[in-house]
Each structure stands twice: as C-alpha cells, then as structure tokens.
Short mmCIF file of C-alpha atoms in Angstrom, two decimals:
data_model
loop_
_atom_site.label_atom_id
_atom_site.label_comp_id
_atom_site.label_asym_id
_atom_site.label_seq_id
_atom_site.Cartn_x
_atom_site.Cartn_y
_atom_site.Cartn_z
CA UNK A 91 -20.17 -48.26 77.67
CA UNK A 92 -17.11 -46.29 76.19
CA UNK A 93 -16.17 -48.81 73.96
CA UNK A 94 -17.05 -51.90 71.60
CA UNK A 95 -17.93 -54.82 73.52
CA UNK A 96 -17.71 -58.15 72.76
CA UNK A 97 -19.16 -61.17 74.14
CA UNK A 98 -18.41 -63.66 75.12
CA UNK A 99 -14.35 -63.28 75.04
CA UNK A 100 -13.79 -66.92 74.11
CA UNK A 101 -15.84 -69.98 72.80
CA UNK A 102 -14.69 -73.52 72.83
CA UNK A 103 -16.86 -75.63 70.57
CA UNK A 104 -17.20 -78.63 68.67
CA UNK A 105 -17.45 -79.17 65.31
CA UNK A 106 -21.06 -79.45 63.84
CA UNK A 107 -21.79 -77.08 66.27
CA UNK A 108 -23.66 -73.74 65.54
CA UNK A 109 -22.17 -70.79 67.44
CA UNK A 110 -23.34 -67.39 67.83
CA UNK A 111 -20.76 -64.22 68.63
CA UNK A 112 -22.05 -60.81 69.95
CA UNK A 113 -21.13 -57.04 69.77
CA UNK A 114 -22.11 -54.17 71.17
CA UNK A 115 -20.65 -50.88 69.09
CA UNK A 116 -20.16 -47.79 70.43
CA UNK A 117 -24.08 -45.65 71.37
CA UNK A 118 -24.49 -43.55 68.63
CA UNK A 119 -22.34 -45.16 66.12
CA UNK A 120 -24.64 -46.44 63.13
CA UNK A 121 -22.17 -48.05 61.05
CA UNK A 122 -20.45 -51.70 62.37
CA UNK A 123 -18.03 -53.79 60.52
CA UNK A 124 -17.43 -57.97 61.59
CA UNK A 125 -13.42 -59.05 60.82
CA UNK A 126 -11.83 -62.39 61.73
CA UNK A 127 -8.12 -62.63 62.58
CA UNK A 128 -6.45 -66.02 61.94
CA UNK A 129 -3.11 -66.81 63.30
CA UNK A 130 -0.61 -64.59 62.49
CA UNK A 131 -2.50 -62.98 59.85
CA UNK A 132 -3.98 -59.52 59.46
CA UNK A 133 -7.49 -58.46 59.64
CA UNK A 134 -9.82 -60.02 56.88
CA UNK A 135 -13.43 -57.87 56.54
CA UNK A 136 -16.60 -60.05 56.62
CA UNK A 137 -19.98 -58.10 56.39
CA UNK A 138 -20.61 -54.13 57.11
CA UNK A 139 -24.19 -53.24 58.09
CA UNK A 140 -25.18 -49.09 58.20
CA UNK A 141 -28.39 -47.99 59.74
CA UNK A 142 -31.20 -50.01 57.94
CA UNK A 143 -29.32 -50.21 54.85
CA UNK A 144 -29.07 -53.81 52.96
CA UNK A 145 -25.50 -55.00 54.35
CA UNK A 146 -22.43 -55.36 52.57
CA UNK A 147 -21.85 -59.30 53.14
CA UNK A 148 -19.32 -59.91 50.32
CA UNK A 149 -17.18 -60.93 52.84
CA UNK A 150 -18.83 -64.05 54.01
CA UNK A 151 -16.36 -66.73 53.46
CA UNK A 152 -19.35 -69.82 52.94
CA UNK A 153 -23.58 -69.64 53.59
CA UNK A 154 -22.32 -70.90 57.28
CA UNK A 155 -21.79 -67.77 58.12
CA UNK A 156 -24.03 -65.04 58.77
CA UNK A 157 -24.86 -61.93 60.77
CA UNK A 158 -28.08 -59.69 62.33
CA UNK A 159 -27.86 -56.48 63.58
CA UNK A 160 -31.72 -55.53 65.23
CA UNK A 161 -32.62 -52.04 66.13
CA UNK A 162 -29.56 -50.26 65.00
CA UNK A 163 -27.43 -51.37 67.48
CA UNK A 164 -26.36 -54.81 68.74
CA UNK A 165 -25.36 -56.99 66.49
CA UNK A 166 -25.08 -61.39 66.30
CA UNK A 167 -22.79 -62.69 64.16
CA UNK A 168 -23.73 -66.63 63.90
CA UNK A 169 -21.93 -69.62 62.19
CA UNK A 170 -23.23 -72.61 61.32
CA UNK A 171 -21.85 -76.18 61.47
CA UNK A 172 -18.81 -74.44 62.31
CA UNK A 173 -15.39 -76.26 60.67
CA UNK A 174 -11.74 -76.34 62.11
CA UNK A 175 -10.97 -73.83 59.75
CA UNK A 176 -13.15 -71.12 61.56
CA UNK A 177 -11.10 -71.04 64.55
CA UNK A 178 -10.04 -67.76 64.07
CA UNK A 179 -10.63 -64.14 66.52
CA UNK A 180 -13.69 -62.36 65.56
CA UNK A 181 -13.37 -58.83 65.50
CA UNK A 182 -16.51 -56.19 65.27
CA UNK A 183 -15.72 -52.52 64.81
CA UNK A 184 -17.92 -49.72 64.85
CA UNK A 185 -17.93 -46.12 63.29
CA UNK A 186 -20.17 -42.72 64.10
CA UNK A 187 -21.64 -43.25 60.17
CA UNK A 188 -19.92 -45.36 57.64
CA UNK A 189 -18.09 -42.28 56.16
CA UNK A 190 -14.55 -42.32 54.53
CA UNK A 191 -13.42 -40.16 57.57
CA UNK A 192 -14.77 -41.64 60.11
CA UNK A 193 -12.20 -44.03 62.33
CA UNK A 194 -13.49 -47.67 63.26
CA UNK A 195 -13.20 -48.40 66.80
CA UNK A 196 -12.73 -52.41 67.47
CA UNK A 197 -13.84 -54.37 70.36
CA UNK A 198 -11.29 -56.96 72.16
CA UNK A 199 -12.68 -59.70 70.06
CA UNK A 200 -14.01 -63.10 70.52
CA UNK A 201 -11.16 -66.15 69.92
CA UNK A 202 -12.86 -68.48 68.42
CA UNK A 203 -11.53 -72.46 69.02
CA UNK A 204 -13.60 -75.65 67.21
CA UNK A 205 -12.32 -78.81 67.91
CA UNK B 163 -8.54 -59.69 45.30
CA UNK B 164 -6.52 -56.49 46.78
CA UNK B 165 -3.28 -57.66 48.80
CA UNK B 166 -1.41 -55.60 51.14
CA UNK B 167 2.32 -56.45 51.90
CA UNK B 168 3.24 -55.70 55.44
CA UNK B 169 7.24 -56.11 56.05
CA UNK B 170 9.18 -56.97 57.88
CA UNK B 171 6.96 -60.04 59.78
CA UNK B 172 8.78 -58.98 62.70
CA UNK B 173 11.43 -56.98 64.14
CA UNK B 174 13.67 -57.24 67.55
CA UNK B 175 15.31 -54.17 68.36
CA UNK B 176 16.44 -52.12 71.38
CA UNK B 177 15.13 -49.68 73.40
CA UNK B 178 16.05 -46.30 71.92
CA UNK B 179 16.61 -47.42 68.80
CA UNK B 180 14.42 -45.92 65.41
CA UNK B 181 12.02 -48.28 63.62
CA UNK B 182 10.43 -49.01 60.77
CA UNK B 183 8.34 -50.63 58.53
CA UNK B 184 5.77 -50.55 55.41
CA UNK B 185 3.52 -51.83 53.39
CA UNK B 186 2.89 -52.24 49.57
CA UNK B 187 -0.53 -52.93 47.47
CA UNK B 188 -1.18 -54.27 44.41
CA UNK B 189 -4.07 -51.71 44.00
CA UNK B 190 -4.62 -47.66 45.01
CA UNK B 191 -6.06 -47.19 48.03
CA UNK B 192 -7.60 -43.60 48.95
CA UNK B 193 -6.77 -43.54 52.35
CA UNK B 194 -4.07 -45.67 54.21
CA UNK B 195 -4.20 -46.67 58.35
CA UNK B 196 -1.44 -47.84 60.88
CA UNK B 197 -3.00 -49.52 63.91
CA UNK B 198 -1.44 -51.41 66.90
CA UNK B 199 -3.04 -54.50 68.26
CA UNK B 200 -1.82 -55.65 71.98
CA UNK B 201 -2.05 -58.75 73.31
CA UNK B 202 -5.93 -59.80 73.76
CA UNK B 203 -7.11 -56.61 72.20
CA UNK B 204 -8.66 -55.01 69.19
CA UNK B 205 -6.26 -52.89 67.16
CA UNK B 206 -6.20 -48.82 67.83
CA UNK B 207 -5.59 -46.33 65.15
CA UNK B 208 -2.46 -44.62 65.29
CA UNK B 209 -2.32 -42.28 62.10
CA UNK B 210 -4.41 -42.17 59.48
CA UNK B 211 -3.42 -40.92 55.88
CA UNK B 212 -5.90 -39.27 53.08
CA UNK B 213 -3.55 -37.43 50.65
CA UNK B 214 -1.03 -39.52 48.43
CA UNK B 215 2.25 -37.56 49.49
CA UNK B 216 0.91 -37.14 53.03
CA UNK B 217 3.92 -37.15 55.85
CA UNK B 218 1.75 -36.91 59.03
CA UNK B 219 3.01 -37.37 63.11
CA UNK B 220 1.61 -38.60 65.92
CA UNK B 221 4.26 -38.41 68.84
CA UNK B 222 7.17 -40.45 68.11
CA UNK B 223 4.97 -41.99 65.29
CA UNK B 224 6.10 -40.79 61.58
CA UNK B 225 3.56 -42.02 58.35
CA UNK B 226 3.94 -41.32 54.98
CA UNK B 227 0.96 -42.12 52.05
CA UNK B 228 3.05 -42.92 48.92
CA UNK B 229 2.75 -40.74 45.88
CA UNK B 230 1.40 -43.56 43.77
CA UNK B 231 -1.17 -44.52 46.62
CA UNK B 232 -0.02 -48.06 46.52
CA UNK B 233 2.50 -48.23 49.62
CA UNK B 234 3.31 -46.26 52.95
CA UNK B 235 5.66 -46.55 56.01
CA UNK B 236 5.38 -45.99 59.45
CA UNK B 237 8.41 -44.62 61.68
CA UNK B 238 8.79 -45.21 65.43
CA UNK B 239 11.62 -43.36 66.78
CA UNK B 240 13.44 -43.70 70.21
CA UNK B 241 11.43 -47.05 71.17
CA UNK B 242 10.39 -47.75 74.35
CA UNK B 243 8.96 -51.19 75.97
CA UNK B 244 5.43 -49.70 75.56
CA UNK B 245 5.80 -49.85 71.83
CA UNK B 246 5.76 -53.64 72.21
CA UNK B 247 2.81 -55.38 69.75
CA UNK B 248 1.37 -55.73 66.73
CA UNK B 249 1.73 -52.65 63.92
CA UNK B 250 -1.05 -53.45 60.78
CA UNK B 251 -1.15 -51.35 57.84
CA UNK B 252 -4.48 -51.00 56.21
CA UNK B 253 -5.76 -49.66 53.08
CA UNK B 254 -9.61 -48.32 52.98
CA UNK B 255 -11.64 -49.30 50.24
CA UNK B 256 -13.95 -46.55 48.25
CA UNK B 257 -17.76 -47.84 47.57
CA UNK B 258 -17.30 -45.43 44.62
CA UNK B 259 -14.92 -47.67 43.19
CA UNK B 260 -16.84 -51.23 43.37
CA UNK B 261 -16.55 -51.67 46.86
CA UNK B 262 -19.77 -52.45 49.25
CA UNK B 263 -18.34 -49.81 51.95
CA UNK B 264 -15.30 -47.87 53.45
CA UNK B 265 -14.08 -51.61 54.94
CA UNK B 266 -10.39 -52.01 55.69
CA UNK B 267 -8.22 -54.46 53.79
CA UNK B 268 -5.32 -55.42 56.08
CA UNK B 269 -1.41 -56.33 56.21
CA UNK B 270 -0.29 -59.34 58.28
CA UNK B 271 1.17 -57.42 60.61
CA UNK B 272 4.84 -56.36 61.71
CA UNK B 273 5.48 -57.90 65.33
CA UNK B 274 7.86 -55.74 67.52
CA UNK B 275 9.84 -56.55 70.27
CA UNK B 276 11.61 -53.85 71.98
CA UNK B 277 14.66 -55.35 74.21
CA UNK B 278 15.38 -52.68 77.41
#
C-alpha cells in the first residue's frame, strides 16, 4: 500500500486481557517507530526497531508491553494483562532508514479501550 | 526526562485571521517538527527544521528553529476551515547524544478551531 497501515482500527477489551496491535510500514522503509497517544496528550515514543538491529525499547512503559517486528517488515506490538491505564491510541510510524533526515510517516492508529 | 511545552492548548479564531503558536524545551534538540493530526488519523509533517535560526515556509505555513535550539513557532496565516486539527511540535532526539534513535519527543498539542 501507499501508506502505514494499521490493524485493527479499534480494540475493545477487558482487563487481564492480552492484546496484540499490528502495523504494516511503508515497502521499503527499514526503520519503524511504536507511539501511544493518551487523551489530549502528545505523542509519547515506545520502542524503534531498524533492519535487524537490537531495538531501542527504552520506551516500554512496564514488561507488559512488548513488540516483534519479523522479516523486516510487519511488525506486532503486544500487551499483556493490559490495565485501564493503557487505553490510549497506538501509533506506528515508519521511515526509508532511521536517519536524522529522514521524515516518519504514521499510520491512522489503533484506539485502544480496556474496560 | 526531555519536556516539550506546546502553547496555547487551544485556540478559536476566525477564518482569515493569522495564527500562532510554539513550543519550548527544557533540553536542545537538533532538529525541530510541526505536524497536524486530524480527526482519526496519524499526524503529517508540515515543516521540518535542522538549523537553529532556521525561518522555513510551507504555503501559508511559517516555522522558525530558535537560536538556542530549545523553542520554535509555527505561523498559519489567512486561516481557512481546512486548517481545522491538531498542530504538535516535536523535537528529534540524536543517538549521538544518549539517545537509542532519531525518535520524536512530542508537545501536547495546540487544538484549532477556525470559525467561517
């Protein structure tokens, strides 16, 4: 496609439950970046993976939380026992390599709600 | 941790009028971002900045990167309905200064309403 894609566009779950959130960066693009959006607040990074580098995950808020990203290209982001608290939109971005020049392009996002 | 301070929160003007807004860090940033999030999207760059003293355009868009690299605005002149949404400010980080990559630390945002 011609854009990040993100699936699926919302999730209703319950706490305790374990969800798992999708993206699909742009073809080519090696580097990808996971945010979450909480209400009304700006954009707060989570983990950064580039080609089959070791990740940047200092952004992982708890050990709930964690992310894949298999051949280079999709990538899961999965939360565990999820919490009230991670209601939130998850954002993924992607970027042609990581580099200080290079713009990151953001899918629509996946809104998060645990009840 | 770094902190950016977005302001105003929000802003209700009318159409044709100028705008604008900016953001301040407790830390330097290298390179500083204005996006624009609509309603059920991701955000879209609108100008980026790499040089402190930078004045770039984009349109009726007008960014500035501060000379001390720790604040910039963003102008929107002659506003029309389109320009409705969500302006963010965002500061890169450097992974040659500690950080693990180039990720973006946001503002909270400056909400605009544009009244016809």
């Amino acid at each position: 496609g011609a854009g990040v894609s993100q699936s699926p566009s919302n999730k209703v779950t319950e706490k305790g439950k374990d969800v798992e959130l999708r993206c699909d960066p742009i073809s080519g693009h090696t580097a990808l970046y996971w945010y979450r959006q909480s209400l009304g607040q700006g954009l707060e990074f989570l983990i950064y993976f580039q080609g089959n580098s070791a990740p940047d995950k200092s952004g992982l808020p708890s050990d709930r939380f964690s992310a894949e990203r298999t051949g280079g290209s999709v990538s899961t982001l999965t939360i565990q026992r999820t919490q009230q608290e991670d209601s939130a939109v998850y954002l993924c971005a992607s970027s042609s390599s990581g580099g200080a020049l290079d713009t990151q392009y953001f899918g629509p996002g996946t809104r998060l709600t645990v009840l | 941790g770094q902190q950016l301070n977005q302001s105003p929160q929000s802003m209700f003007i009318q159409e044709g009028e100028d705008v604008s807004m900016n953001c301040t860090s407790s830390s330097i940033f290298n390179t500083w971002l204005w996006y624009k999030q609509d309603p059920g999207e991701g955000p879209v760059l609108l100008i980026a900045l790499y040089k402190a003293g930078e004045l770039t355009s984009n349109g009726r868009l007008t960014a500035q990167f501060g000379i001390t690299r720790k604040d910039s605005f963003l102008n929107i002149s002659a506003s029309i309905p389109s320009d409705v949404g969500i302006y963010f400010c965002a500061g890169q980080n450097d992974p040659y200064s500690g950080a693990g990559s180039y990720q973006l630390t946001f503002g909270k945002g400056t909400k605009l309403s544009v009244i016809p």
